[in-house]
C-alpha positions as MATLAB code, in Angstrom:
seq = 'MLNSAWRTAICTLIGTGLAATAVPAARADDGVPAPCADRVICTGTHQPGSTPTGGGGGTSGGGGGGGSDTCTWNGKDVPCYVPQWGWFSAGCYYQPSNPQPLAGEAAWQGHSSKDGAVYDMACIANTNEIQPLGQTFLAQPPGATPPKTPAQVAYDALVSIEVAEPVLHAAPAGDAVVGSPVWLWIDPDPKVVGPLSSKLPGQGFEVTTTITLAEVVWHVDDGPGGVREFTCKDAGNPFSRSGTPTCSHVFTESSARMKDKAYSLSVTLKWHVTARSSDRTPIDMADYDWWPTYTQAVLNVPVNEVQVVN';
ca = [
     225.727  102.636  129.974;
     225.731   98.888  129.349;
     226.641   96.745  132.306;
     229.388   94.159  131.938;
     226.998   91.220  131.618;
     225.257   92.832  128.681;
     228.562   93.793  127.035;
     229.765   90.214  127.266;
     226.516   88.910  125.872;
     226.804   90.922  122.668;
     230.429   90.039  121.928;
     231.043   88.491  118.553;
     232.921   85.233  118.172;
     235.711   85.861  115.721;
     236.442   82.791  113.671;
     233.052   81.110  113.881;
     230.959   84.055  112.715;
     228.549   83.704  115.645;
     226.899   86.891  116.825;
     224.190   86.569  119.464;
     222.163   89.147  121.321;
     221.546   87.839  124.799;
     218.666   88.715  127.074;
     219.596   87.672  130.632;
     216.683   86.651  132.796;
     217.934   89.077  135.450;
     220.551   91.832  135.470;
     223.746   90.944  137.314;
     226.170   93.762  138.017;
     228.503   91.906  140.402;
     231.014   89.237  139.530;
     230.124   89.096  135.844;
     232.483   88.816  132.889;
     234.344   91.858  131.713;
     233.830   93.060  128.122;
     235.374   90.826  125.463;
     238.746   92.322  124.688;
     240.407   89.298  123.146;
     239.574   87.094  120.226;
     238.341   83.595  120.879;
     240.477   80.914  119.276;
     239.227   77.335  119.275;
     241.356   74.348  118.376;
     240.337   70.819  117.572;
     237.134   69.625  115.978;
     233.812   69.384  117.731;
     230.152   69.290  116.855;
     227.295   70.744  118.882;
     225.563   68.044  120.843;
     228.611   65.784  121.146;
     230.994   65.562  124.066;
     234.759   65.648  123.521;
     236.537   62.637  124.962;
     237.766   63.078  128.504;
     235.334   65.899  129.299;
     234.580   66.550  132.949;
     232.563   68.824  135.166;
     233.472   71.805  137.306;
     232.490   75.400  137.890;
     235.812   77.207  138.220;
     238.908   77.864  136.183;
     236.954   78.112  132.962;
     234.511   75.438  133.980;
     237.060   72.690  134.634;
     236.961   69.445  132.779;
     239.411   68.988  129.992;
     238.887   67.401  126.637;
     240.692   66.991  123.365;
     239.130   70.289  122.244;
     240.247   73.512  123.866;
     239.433   77.141  123.249;
     241.465   80.214  124.158;
     239.853   83.207  125.833;
     241.659   86.174  127.361;
     244.918   84.331  126.797;
     243.869   81.220  128.719;
     242.865   77.755  127.580;
     239.312   76.731  128.422;
     237.396   73.603  127.390;
     235.215   74.091  124.341;
     232.564   71.933  125.986;
     231.537   71.451  129.615;
     228.682   68.985  130.209;
     227.073   71.201  132.858;
     227.190   74.381  130.770;
     227.343   73.382  127.094;
     229.420   74.783  124.246;
     231.826   77.721  124.517;
     231.464   80.879  122.417;
     232.861   84.387  123.043;
     233.454   83.986  126.756;
     230.214   82.145  127.475;
     228.800   78.630  127.431;
     225.450   77.797  125.867;
     223.176   74.779  126.039;
     219.540   74.403  124.958;
     217.080   75.254  127.710;
     215.163   72.188  128.851;
     212.257   72.557  128.684;
     212.064   75.298  126.063;
     210.032   78.369  127.120;
     206.408   78.538  126.081;
     205.657   80.257  122.788;
     205.512   84.021  123.140;
     207.607   84.243  126.303;
     210.184   87.031  126.472;
     213.146   84.666  126.120;
     212.157   84.020  122.511;
     212.757   87.709  121.671;
     209.871   87.672  119.206;
     211.030   84.471  117.499;
     209.563   80.976  117.434;
     210.960   77.458  117.493;
     211.041   77.557  113.692;
     213.726   80.239  113.881;
     216.069   78.612  116.417;
     216.088   77.784  120.110;
     216.437   79.334  123.567;
     219.701   78.582  125.367;
     220.879   78.775  128.963;
     223.885   81.097  129.000;
     226.726   80.999  131.525;
     229.794   83.216  131.201;
     233.332   83.190  132.574;
     233.717   85.917  135.211;
     236.835   87.924  136.078;
     237.422   85.365  138.827;
     237.471   82.611  136.163;
     234.303   81.150  137.621;
     231.404   80.299  135.346;
     228.280   82.210  136.302;
     224.807   81.637  134.810;
     223.291   84.736  133.196;
     219.846   83.516  132.195;
     218.478   82.676  128.782;
     219.070   83.911  125.246;
     217.707   83.113  121.811;
     220.092   81.806  119.119;
     219.243   81.034  115.517;
     221.856   78.281  115.457;
     223.844   76.323  118.030;
     227.208   77.803  119.051;
     229.896   76.342  116.834;
     227.414   75.111  114.251;
     227.746   75.800  110.553;
     225.532   78.784  109.623;
     222.341   77.722  107.847;
     222.511   77.996  104.088;
     220.945   80.982  102.387;
     218.277   80.485   99.705;
     220.921   81.214   97.057;
     223.210   78.527   98.457;
     220.385   75.995   98.566;
     219.471   76.986   95.001;
     223.032   76.214   93.909;
     222.929   72.840   95.672;
     219.698   72.087   93.822;
     221.314   73.126   90.549;
     224.254   70.752   90.868;
     221.889   67.945   91.877;
     220.010   68.097   88.565;
     220.853   65.102   86.400;
     220.760   65.405   82.618;
     220.482   62.148   80.688;
     223.003   61.343   77.976;
     221.791   62.668   74.604;
     221.313   60.611   71.457;
     222.752   62.503   68.481;
     221.486   62.309   64.906;
     222.559   63.592   61.497;
     220.916   63.456   58.076;
     221.875   62.464   55.550;
     223.752   60.070   57.833;
     225.837   58.068   55.367;
     226.016   60.170   52.235;
     226.542   63.763   53.389;
     228.452   65.838   50.863;
     230.704   68.862   51.017;
     228.819   72.144   50.654;
     225.380   70.718   51.457;
     223.703   71.342   54.840;
     223.708   68.388   57.228;
     220.760   68.252   59.601;
     221.711   67.772   63.246;
     219.411   67.056   66.167;
     219.082   65.430   69.570;
     216.346   62.990   70.551;
     213.627   65.140   72.187;
     213.831   63.259   75.482;
     212.617   65.543   78.324;
     215.357   64.087   80.533;
     217.875   65.488   78.046;
     216.420   68.690   76.631;
     214.435   69.731   79.719;
     213.189   71.792   81.344;
     214.504   70.013   84.431;
     214.018   70.968   88.079;
     215.240   70.044   91.528;
     213.706   70.990   94.890;
     215.724   71.097   98.120;
     214.794   72.195  101.657;
     216.496   74.988  103.556;
     215.971   76.141  107.122;
     212.333   77.212  107.077;
     211.982   77.269  103.299;
     212.263   75.206  100.125;
     213.962   76.160   96.875;
     213.178   74.938   93.368;
     215.868   75.399   90.731;
     214.982   74.941   87.058;
     217.195   74.698   83.985;
     215.883   75.439   80.487;
     217.904   74.616   77.380;
     219.476   77.790   75.980;
     221.715   76.418   73.233;
     223.596   73.366   72.009;
     227.274   73.715   71.198;
     228.386   71.157   68.623;
     232.069   70.213   68.528;
     233.575   68.842   65.302;
     236.874   66.979   65.539;
     238.667   68.168   62.428;
     241.760   66.046   62.967;
     244.906   68.104   62.293;
     242.785   71.252   62.269;
     241.664   70.685   65.852;
     238.156   70.873   67.243;
     235.824   73.427   65.704;
     232.590   74.592   67.289;
     229.278   75.922   66.114;
     226.125   76.709   68.069;
     222.459   75.903   67.585;
     219.746   77.684   69.531;
     217.778   74.518   70.207;
     218.061   70.740   70.124;
     217.267   70.663   66.398;
     214.409   68.970   64.581;
     214.357   65.525   62.943;
     215.052   65.321   59.220;
     212.135   65.864   56.885;
     212.430   66.105   53.096;
     209.908   68.931   53.028;
     211.116   70.677   56.178;
     213.808   73.154   57.172;
     216.456   72.342   59.792;
     216.682   74.493   62.921;
     220.199   73.133   63.429;
     222.541   72.273   60.572;
     226.157   72.493   59.502;
     227.904   72.770   56.149;
     231.168   70.860   55.866;
     233.767   72.407   53.565;
     236.066   69.392   53.287;
     235.528   65.687   52.932;
     236.260   63.400   55.850;
     238.431   61.089   53.739;
     241.573   61.983   55.708;
     239.906   61.457   59.096;
     240.040   58.329   61.225;
     237.308   55.937   60.086;
     236.693   58.353   57.190;
     234.226   60.343   59.312;
     234.047   63.506   61.388;
     233.412   62.998   65.115;
     230.740   65.258   66.591;
     229.913   65.820   70.263;
     227.809   68.375   72.123;
     227.762   70.591   75.190;
     224.332   71.640   76.451;
     223.997   75.116   77.934;
     221.120   76.124   80.173;
     219.318   79.153   81.477;
     218.972   78.839   85.258;
     216.134   80.145   87.434;
     215.224   79.513   91.065;
     212.390   80.391   93.442;
     211.869   79.900   97.138;
     208.704   78.316   98.506;
     207.080   81.743   98.887;
     207.687   82.253   95.132;
     210.406   84.837   95.698;
     212.857   84.783   92.750;
     216.487   83.981   93.583;
     219.234   85.648   91.568;
     221.049   82.938   89.588;
     222.760   85.238   87.083;
     226.184   83.891   88.061;
     225.123   80.419   86.908;
     223.282   81.274   83.698;
     224.525   79.414   80.623;
     225.231   76.476   82.937;
     227.027   73.773   80.889;
     226.413   70.045   80.739;
     229.295   68.167   79.152;
     228.229   64.946   77.468;
     230.007   61.787   76.341;
     227.891   61.069   73.275;
     229.757   60.947   69.946;
     228.300   60.936   66.437;
     230.427   59.944   63.431;
     229.447   61.647   60.165;
     231.124   60.643   56.871;
     231.305   63.565   54.424;
     232.070   62.949   50.745;
     233.271   65.149   47.922;
     230.751   65.871   45.216;
     231.489   63.654   42.232;
     231.131   65.482   38.919;
     230.453   63.250   35.918;
     231.170   64.663   32.451;
];
């Protein structure tokens, strides 16, 4: 049966998501904290490694020393930070061991300094005194934000990718006619049409996220008729009298009734998204596929009626 020190050490902090398995340097069956029966509620804002204003020392009554930040444990207010003991979490205080144990020592629990750190742990006993219980390994400091997963870092890399503003073209540019295909394309600038990548570090890894152009959605402002859309599977190819357009549109009405006697065209770029960690493990980015880039570029295309001469 687990002794009370061990039971306290494996309690989970509700509200911060911290769960730590502690390995005390020595077993202590007398005067140790009882099992966690109550939730820990912390108020105020604090960051690991900083000291709340007004903090003081002490070894009784929850460690003594008040500050602007307080936590509640077993129905009593205790300071979230005590300089002598560190930060409070689930009935115990933690501070980094100084010096850190040598690599391979038992306190690391099979981990290394790349994975986290070893902390001195001291817990509040039934007598409300703080008693040291040895060392434990933690992947993150008590109260710290959990490290981001590879998928979260991949998303951060995705939103950091900058797509340059496209330059839009149409041909024929000034004498397009109703019923005849109008070539449409974007300057083939790699900063616009990609592929584009961004690399960001995580905790112990790096992630590279890449976007590859999937399609271009063209929007045509049809005035009273509203905005119509059509899709091209690529950025289009420049006009050539002997070539065939990969992106084109046939207008069915002249633009005579439109402002400036021209249709206004704009585009949204949509991207396939992939990501890999530094060990080349793929990261699932299905939720972000067809990622859109909304642009400000506008192209005005006058469209004329065909004049029939008898």
